[in-house]
Coordinates of C-alpha atoms and ligand atoms in Angstrom, one line a residue:
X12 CA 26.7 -19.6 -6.0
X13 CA 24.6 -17.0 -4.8
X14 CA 24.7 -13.0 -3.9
X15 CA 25.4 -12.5 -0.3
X16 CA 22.8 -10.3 1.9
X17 CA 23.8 -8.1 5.0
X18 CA 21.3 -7.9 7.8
X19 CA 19.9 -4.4 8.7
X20 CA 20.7 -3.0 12.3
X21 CA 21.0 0.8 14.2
X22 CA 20.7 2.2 10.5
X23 CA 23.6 0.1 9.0
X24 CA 23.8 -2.8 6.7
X25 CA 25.9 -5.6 8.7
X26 CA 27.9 -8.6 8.1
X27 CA 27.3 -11.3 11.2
X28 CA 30.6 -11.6 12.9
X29 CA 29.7 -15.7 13.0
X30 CA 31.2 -15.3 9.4
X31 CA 28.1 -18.0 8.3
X32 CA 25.3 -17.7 6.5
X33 CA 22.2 -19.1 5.5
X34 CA 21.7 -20.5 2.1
X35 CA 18.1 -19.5 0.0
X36 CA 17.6 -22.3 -2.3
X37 CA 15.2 -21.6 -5.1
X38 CA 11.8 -24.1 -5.7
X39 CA 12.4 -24.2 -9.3
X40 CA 16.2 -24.7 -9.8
X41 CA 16.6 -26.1 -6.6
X42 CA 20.5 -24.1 -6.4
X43 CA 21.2 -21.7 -4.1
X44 CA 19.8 -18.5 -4.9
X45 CA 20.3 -16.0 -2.5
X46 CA 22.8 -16.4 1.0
X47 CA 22.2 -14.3 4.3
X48 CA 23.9 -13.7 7.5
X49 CA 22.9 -16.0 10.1
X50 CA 23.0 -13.3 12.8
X51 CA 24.8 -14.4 16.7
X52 CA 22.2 -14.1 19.8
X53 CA 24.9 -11.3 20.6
X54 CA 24.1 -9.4 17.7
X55 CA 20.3 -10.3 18.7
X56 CA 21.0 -8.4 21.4
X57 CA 22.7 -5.6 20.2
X58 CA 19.4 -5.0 18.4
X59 CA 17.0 -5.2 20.6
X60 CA 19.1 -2.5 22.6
X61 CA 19.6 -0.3 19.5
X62 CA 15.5 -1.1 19.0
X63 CA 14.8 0.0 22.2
X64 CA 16.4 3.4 22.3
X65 CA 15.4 4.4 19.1
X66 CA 11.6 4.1 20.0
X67 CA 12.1 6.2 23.2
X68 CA 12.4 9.2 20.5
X69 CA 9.9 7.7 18.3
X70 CA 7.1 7.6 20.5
X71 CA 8.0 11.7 20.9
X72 CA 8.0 12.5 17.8
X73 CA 5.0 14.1 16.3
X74 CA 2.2 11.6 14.4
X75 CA 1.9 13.5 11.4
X76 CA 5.6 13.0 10.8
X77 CA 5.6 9.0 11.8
X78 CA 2.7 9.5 9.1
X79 CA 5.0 11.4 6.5
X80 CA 7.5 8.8 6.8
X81 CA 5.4 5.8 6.2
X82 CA 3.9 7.5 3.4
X83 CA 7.2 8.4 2.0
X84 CA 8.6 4.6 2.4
X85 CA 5.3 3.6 0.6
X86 CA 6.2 5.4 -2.2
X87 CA 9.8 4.0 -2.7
X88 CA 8.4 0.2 -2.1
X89 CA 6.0 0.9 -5.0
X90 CA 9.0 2.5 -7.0
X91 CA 10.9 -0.5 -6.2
X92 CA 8.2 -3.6 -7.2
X93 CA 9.9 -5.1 -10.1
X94 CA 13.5 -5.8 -8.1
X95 CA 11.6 -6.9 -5.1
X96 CA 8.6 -8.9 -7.3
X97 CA 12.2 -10.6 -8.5
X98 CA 13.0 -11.7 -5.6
X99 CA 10.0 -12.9 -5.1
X100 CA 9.7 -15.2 -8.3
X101 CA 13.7 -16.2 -7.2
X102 CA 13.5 -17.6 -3.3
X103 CA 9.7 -18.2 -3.1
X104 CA 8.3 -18.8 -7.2
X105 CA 5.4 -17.1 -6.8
X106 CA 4.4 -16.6 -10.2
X107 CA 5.6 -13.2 -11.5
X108 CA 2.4 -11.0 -11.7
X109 CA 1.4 -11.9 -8.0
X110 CA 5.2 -10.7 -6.6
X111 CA 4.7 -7.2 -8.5
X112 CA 1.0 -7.4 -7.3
X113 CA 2.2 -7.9 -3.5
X114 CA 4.8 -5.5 -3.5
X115 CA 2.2 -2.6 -4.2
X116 CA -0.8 -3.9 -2.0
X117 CA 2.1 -3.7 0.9
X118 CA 2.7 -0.3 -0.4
X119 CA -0.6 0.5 -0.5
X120 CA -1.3 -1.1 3.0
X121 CA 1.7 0.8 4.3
X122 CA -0.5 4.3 3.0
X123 CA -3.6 3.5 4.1
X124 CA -1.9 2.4 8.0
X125 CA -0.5 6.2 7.9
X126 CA -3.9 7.3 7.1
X127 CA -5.9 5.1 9.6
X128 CA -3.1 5.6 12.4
X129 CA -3.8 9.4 12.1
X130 CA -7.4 9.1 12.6
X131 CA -7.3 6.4 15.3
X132 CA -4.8 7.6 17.3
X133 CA -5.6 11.3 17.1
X134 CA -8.3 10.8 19.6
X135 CA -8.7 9.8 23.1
X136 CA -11.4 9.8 25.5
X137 CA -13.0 11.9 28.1
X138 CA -15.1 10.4 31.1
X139 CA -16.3 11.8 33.8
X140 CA -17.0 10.2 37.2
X141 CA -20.7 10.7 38.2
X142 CA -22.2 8.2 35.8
X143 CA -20.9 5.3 38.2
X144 CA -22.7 5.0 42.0
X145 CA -21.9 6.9 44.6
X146 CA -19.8 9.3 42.4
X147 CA -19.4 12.7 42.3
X148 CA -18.7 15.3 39.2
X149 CA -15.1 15.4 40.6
X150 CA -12.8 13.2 38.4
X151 CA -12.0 13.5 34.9
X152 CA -10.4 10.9 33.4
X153 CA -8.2 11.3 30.1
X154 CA -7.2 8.6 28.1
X155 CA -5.0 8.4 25.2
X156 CA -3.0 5.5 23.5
X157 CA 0.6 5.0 24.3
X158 CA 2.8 2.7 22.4
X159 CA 4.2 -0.9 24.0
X160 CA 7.9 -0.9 23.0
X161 CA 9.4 -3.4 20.7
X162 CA 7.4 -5.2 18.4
X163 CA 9.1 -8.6 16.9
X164 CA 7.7 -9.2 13.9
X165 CA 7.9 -12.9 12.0
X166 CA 6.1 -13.2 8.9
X167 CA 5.7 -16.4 6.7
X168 CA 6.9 -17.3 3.7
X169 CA 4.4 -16.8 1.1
X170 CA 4.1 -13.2 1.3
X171 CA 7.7 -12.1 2.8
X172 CA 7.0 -8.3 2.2
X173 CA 3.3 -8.1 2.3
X174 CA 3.1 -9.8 6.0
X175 CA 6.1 -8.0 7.3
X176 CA 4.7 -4.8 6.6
X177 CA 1.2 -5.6 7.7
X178 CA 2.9 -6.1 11.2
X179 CA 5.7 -3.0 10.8
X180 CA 3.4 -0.8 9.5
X181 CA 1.2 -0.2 12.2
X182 CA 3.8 -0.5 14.9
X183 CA 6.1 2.3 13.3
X184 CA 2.6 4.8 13.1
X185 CA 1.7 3.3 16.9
X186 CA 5.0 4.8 18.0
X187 CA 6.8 1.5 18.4
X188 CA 10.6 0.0 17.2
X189 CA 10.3 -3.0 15.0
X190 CA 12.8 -6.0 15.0
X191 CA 11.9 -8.3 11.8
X192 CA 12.8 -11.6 11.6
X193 CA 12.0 -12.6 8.3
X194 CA 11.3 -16.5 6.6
X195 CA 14.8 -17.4 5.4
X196 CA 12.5 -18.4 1.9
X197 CA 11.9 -14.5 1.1
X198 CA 14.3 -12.9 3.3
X199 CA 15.9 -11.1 0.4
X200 CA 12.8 -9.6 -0.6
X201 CA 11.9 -8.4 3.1
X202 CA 15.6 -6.9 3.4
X203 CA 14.9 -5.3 0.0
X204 CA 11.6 -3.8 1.7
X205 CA 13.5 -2.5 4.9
X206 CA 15.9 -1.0 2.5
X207 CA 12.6 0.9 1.0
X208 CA 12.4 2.1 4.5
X209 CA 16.1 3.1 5.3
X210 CA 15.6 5.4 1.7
X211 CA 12.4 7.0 3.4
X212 CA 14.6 8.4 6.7
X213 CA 13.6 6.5 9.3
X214 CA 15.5 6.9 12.3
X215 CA 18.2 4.5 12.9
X216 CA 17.5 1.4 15.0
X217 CA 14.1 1.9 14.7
X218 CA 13.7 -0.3 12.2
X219 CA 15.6 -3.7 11.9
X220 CA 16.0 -6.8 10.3
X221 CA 17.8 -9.7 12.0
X222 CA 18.7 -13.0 9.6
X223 CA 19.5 -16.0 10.7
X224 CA 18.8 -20.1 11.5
X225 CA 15.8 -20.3 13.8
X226 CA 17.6 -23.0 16.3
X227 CA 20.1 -20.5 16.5
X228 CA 18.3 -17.1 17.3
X229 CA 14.5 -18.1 17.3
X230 CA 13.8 -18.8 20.4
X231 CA 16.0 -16.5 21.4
X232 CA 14.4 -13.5 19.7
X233 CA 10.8 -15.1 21.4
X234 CA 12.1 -15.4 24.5
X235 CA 14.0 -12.0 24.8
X236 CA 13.2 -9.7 27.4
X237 CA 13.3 -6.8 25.5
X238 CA 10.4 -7.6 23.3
X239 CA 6.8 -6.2 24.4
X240 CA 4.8 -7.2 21.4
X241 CA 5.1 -10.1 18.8
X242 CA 3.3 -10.5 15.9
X243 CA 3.7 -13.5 13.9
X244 CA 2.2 -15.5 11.0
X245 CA 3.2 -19.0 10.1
X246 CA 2.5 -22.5 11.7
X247 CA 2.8 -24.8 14.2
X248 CA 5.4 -22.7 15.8
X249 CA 2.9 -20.5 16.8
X250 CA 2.3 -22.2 19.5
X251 CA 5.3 -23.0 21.0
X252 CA 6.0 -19.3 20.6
X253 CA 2.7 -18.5 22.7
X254 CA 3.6 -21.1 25.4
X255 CA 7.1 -20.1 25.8
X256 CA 6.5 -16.1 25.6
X257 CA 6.8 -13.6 28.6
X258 CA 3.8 -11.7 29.7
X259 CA 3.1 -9.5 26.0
X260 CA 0.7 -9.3 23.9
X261 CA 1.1 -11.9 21.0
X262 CA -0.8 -11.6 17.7
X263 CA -0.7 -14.8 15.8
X264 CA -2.0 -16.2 13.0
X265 CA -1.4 -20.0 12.4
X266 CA -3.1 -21.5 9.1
X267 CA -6.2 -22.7 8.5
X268 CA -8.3 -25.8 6.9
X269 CA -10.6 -23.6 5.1
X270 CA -13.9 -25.5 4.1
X271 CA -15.8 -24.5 1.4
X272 CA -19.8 -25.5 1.3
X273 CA -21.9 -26.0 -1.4
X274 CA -25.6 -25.9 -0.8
X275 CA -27.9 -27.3 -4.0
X276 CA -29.1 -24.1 -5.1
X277 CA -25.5 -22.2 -5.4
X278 CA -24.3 -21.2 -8.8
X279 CA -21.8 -24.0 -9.4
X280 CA -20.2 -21.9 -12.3
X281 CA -19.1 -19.1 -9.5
X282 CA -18.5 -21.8 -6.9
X283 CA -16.2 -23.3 -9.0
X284 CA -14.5 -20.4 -10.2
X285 CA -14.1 -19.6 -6.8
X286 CA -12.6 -23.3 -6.0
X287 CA -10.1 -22.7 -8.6
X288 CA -8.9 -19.7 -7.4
X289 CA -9.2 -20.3 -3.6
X290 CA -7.6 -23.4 -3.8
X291 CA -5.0 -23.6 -6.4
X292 CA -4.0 -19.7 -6.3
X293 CA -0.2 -19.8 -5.4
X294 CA -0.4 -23.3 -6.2
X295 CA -2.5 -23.6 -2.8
X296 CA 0.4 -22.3 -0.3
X297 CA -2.2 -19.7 1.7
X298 CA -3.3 -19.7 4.8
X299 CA -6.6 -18.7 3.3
X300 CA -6.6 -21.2 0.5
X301 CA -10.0 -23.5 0.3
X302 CA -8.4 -26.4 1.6
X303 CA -11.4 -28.9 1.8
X304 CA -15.4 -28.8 -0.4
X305 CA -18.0 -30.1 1.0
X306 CA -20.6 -30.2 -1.5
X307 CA -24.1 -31.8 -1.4
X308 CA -24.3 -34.8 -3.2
X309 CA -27.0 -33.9 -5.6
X310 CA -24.8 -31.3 -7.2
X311 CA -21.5 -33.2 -6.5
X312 CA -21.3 -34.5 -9.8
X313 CA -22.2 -31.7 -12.0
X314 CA -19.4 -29.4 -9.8
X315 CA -16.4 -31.5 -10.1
X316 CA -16.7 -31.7 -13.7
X317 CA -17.0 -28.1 -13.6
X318 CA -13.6 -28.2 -11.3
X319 CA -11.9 -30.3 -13.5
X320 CA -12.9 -28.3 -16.8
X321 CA -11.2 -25.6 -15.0
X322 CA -8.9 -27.4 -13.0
X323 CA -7.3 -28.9 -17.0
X324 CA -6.8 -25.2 -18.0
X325 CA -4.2 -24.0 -15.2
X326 CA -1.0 -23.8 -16.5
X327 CA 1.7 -25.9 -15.0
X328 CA 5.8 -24.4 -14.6
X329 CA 8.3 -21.4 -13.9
X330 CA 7.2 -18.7 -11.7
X331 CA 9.2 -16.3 -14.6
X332 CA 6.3 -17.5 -16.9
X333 CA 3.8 -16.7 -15.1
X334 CA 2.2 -20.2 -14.4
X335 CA -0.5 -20.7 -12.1
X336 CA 0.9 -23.3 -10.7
X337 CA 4.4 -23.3 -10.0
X338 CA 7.0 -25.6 -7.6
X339 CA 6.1 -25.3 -3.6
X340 CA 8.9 -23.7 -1.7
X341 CA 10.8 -26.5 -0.6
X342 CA 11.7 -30.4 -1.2
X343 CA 10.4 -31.0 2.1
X344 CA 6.9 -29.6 1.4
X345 CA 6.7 -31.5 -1.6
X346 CA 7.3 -34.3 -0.2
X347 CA 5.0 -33.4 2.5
X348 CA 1.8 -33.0 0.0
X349 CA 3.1 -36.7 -1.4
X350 CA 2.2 -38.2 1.7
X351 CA -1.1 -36.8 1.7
X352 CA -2.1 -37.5 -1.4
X353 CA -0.4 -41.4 -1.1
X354 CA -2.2 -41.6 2.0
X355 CA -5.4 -41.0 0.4
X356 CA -4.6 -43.1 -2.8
X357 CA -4.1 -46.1 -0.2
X358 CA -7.8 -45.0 1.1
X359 CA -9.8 -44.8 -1.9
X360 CA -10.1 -41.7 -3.3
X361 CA -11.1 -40.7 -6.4
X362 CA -8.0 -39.2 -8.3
X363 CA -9.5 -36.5 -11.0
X364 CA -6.1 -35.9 -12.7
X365 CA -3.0 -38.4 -12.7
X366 CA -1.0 -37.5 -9.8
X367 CA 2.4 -36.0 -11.2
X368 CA 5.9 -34.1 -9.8
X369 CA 9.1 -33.5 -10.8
X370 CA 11.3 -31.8 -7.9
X371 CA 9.3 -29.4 -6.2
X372 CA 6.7 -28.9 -8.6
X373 CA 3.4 -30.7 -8.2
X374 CA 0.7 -31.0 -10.6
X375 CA -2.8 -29.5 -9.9
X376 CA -5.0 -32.6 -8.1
X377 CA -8.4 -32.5 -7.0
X378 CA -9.4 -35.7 -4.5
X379 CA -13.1 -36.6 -5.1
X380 CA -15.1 -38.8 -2.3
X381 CA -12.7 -38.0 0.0
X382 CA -13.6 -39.6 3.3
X383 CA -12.9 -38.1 7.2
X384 CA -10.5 -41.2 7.4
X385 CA -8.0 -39.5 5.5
X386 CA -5.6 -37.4 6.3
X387 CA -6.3 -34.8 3.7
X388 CA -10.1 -34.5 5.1
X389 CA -8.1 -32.6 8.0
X390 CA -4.5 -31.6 7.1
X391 CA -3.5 -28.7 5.7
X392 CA -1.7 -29.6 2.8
X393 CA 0.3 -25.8 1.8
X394 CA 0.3 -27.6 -1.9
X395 CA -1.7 -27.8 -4.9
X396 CA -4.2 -30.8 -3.6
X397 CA -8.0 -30.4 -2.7
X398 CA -10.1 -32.7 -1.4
X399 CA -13.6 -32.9 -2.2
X400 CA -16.4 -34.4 0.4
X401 CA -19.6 -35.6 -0.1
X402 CA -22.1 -35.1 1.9
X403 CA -26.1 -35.6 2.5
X404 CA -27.1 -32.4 4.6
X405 CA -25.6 -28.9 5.6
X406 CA -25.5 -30.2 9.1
X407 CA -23.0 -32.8 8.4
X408 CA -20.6 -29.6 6.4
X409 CA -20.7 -27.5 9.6
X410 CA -19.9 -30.4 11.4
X411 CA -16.9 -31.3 9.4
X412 CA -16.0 -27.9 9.3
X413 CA -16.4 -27.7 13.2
X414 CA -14.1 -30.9 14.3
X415 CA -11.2 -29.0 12.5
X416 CA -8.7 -28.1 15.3
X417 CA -8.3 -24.7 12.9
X418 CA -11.0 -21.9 12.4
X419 CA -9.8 -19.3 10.3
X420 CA -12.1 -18.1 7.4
X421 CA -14.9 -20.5 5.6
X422 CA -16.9 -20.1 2.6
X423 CA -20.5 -20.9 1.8
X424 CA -22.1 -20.7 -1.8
X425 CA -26.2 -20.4 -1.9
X426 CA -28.4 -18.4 -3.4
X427 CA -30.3 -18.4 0.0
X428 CA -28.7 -15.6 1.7
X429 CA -30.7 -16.7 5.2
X430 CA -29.5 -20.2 4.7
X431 CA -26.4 -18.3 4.0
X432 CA -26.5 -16.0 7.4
X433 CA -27.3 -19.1 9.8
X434 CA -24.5 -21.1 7.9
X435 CA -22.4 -18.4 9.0
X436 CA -23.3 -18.1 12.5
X437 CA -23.0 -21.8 12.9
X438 CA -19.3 -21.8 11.7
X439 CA -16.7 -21.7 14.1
X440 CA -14.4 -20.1 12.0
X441 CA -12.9 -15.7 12.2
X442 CA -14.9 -15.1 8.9
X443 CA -17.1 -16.7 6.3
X444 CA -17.7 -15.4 3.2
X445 CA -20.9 -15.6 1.2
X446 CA -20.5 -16.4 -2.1
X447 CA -16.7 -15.6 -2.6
X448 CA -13.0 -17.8 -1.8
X449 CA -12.0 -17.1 1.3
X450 CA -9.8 -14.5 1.6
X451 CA -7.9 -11.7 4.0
X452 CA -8.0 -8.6 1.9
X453 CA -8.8 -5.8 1.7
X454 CA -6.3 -5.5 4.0
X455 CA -8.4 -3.2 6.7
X456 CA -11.0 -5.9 6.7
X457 CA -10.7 -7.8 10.5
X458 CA -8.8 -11.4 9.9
X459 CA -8.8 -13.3 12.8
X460 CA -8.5 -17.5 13.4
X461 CA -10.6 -19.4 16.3
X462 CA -9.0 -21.9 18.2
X463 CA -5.8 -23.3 16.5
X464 CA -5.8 -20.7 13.7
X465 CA -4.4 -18.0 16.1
X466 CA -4.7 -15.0 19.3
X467 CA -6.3 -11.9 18.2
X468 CA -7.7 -9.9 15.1
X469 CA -5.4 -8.4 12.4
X470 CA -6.4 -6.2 9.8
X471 CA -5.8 -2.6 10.0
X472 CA -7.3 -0.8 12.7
X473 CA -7.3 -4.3 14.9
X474 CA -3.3 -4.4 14.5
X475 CA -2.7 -0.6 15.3
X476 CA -5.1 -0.7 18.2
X477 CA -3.3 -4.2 19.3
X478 CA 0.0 -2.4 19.1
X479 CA -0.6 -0.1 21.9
X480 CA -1.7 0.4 25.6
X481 CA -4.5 2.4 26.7
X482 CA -2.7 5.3 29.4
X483 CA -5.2 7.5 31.6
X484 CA -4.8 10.5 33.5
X485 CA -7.0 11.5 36.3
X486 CA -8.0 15.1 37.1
X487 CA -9.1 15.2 41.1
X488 CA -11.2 18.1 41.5
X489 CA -11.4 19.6 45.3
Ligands
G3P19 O1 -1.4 -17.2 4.1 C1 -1.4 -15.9 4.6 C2 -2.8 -15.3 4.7 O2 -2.7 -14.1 5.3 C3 -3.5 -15.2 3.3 O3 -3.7 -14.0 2.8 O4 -4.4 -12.4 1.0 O5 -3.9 -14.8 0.4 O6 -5.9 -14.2 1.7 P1 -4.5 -13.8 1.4

């Protein structure tokens, strides 16, 4: 009834001594896949100690080698795609292709940190003090970047690997220690990706992965003293995290209602390509998924039949077969996307396919004349549901997309590119894309949420820059 995982801590794979363990149930049998340890708040601990030390030393040693390293563990995660994409298809279904595909964009992402951390953090600055009033030539000022300590690192479940090393990566080139605490959904394939890292020679402690039932050890791992940094991707919980963390910085990224508008003159064959895509792609479980289309009225008509042309030729089943759309993660999520679309059946929606599901698999559903009193006009549904509004000016889109208590990315599809530009600026959202599915790649692109969609900009650069302090010295000249 399942292979049993160790956790990863001071260089040494670890059974918890709370003898218990967390069971990974996959979406499509619904059986216990996978089982970890669910790690003690002592052993928590104990990390964060090891953690700590090791990054004294890390922060010492020289750049190029943190670079070698990361370069090295890229190449072993890439070696390793299949058995990881496996695990992938196993505790999370995503369809087969996309695990393989995630596991080398992370490797890739892991390269191209090395690289930019290099760069980035090869240089400092020189001021001088005479520009200022009242000064004198006689200061020089040198400024460098120094790392913060421990980063905790909590990615989501629908890209395990790829958001765990877009937060480890750029803390291990900064000069920091990482503590992961991975989704329990994925968790094997994270562990599998720290174990690409143990084969590179990383330092022991520096690098760590802590397992475990969140009312057991997460708050505890927020709330520890010995973190400086966390970075974490998810939901809701994001914002207890925020409220309830010391004085650190705290990168977050927390969902999104991604709206997509459609302005009369757009090419509705790309627009709705780019529906299909955006919004059923991993049967809909992104952040960056379009979540709600707002589309002019006067080319409503012709665009949903174009969705649903397209819509009818996803196909429906395992993630081992490669089907677009396979079952969402967990029973409860299913059932979560049920209520939704019930709750919008009650209200008078426009159901473009039967609604259909058999255990956690749902079958794609686009919602036509969708109206604000519904809950799917606002909620984020993490499923393979899309709501389409109607509406009678572009004002009345940026207004729908403006009451959303989210802001992450938005799309807007025109042939107008001023129209385009001033749709942009008037979206309260990170990014917007012109003409494309929201998105967050490449991955050294800024991606950043407003208001409820998170604190800060990832991507890249942002995340190595967030991962560090800015330390002066200040030469006094007689
Ligand atoms: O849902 C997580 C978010 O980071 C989406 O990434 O690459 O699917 O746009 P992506």
């Amino acid at each position: 009834d399942g292979d049993v995982f160790k956790y990863y801590s001071d260089g040494e794979w670890k059974k918890s001594s709370s003898g218990k363990t967390v069971p990974i149930i996959n979406p499509t049998t619904r059986k216990t896949q996978y089982k970890v340890q669910a790690c003690t708040q002592e052993e928590v601990n104990k990390t964060m100690e090891t953690a700590k030390a090791a990054q004294k030393s890390w922060a010492k040693t020289p750049l190029w080698k943190r670079a070698e390293l990361l370069h090295k563990a890229a190449a072993i995660l890439k070696e390793h795609k299949n058995a990881i994409g496996e695990c992938l298809v196993k505790e999370i279904a995503k369809p087969a292709k996309d695990a393989v595909t995630e596991v080398v964009r992370s490797g890739d992402l892991v390269s191209y940190c090395a690289e930019e951390g290099v760069r980035i953090l090869g240089e400092g600055k020189f001021l001088v003090s005479d520009s200022f009033p009242g000064n004198e030539r006689t200061k020089y000022c040198l400024t460098s970047k120094i790392p913060l300590g421990v980063v905790l690192a909590i990615p989501p479940f629908n890209y395990p690997v790829n958001l765990a090393v877009s937060k480890t990566a750029p803390a291990l080139i900064a000069g920091n220690s990482i503590v992961l605490k991975p989704p329990t959904q994925g968790a094997v394939a994270a562990l599998h990706m720290v174990h690409c890292f143990h084969l590179a020679g990383f330092p022991k402690g520096l690098i760590n992965c802590v397992t475990g039932k969140g009312s057991e050890i997460g708050d505890f791992l927020t709330m520890h003293p010995g973190v400086d940094c966390i970075s974490f991707t998810g939901g809701d919980t994001g914002i207890a995290i925020s409220k309830k963390a010391g004085m650190i910085p705290l990168q977050m990224e927390l969902g999104g209602k991604d709206a997509c508008i459609i302005l009369e003159d757009a090419d509705l064959d790309l627009a709705a390509a780019n529906i299909v895509k955006g919004g059923f792609s991993y049967s809909g479980q992104r952040c960056t998924a379009v979540k709600v289309v707002l589309v002019m009225e006067s080319v409503a008509d012709i665009l949903v039949e174009k969705v649903k042309a397209k819509v009818a030729k996803l196909t429906v089943g395992p993630p081992e077969d490669d089907c677009d759309i396979t079952p969402v993660v967990t029973e409860s999520s299913a059932n979560f996307i049920e209520g939704l679309v019930i709750d919008a059946k009650e209200k008078g929606a426009t159901f473009c396919q039967e609604y259909k599901r058999e255990g956690n698999l749902i079958w794609p559903l686009l919602l036509d004349n969708v109206r604000p009193d519904m809950r799917i006009a606002w909620e984020e549904p993490f499923g393979p549901v899309l709501p389409v509004i109607r509406i009678n000016s572009v004002e009345e889109g940026i207004h729908h997309c403006n009451a959303s208590n989210f802001g992450l990315q938005g799309c807007v599809f025109t042939r107008d590119i001023n129209k385009a530009i001033l749709i942009s600026d008037a979206m309260e959202t990170g990014t917007v894309q012109i003409n494309s599915a929201p998105a967050r790649g490449p991955d050294h692109f800024p991606f950043q949420g407003l208001k409820d969609s998170g604190i800060g900009s990832q991507g890249l650069t942002n995340s190595i820059n967030m991962m560090t302090k800015i330390k002066s010295t200040v030469i006094n000249l007689p």
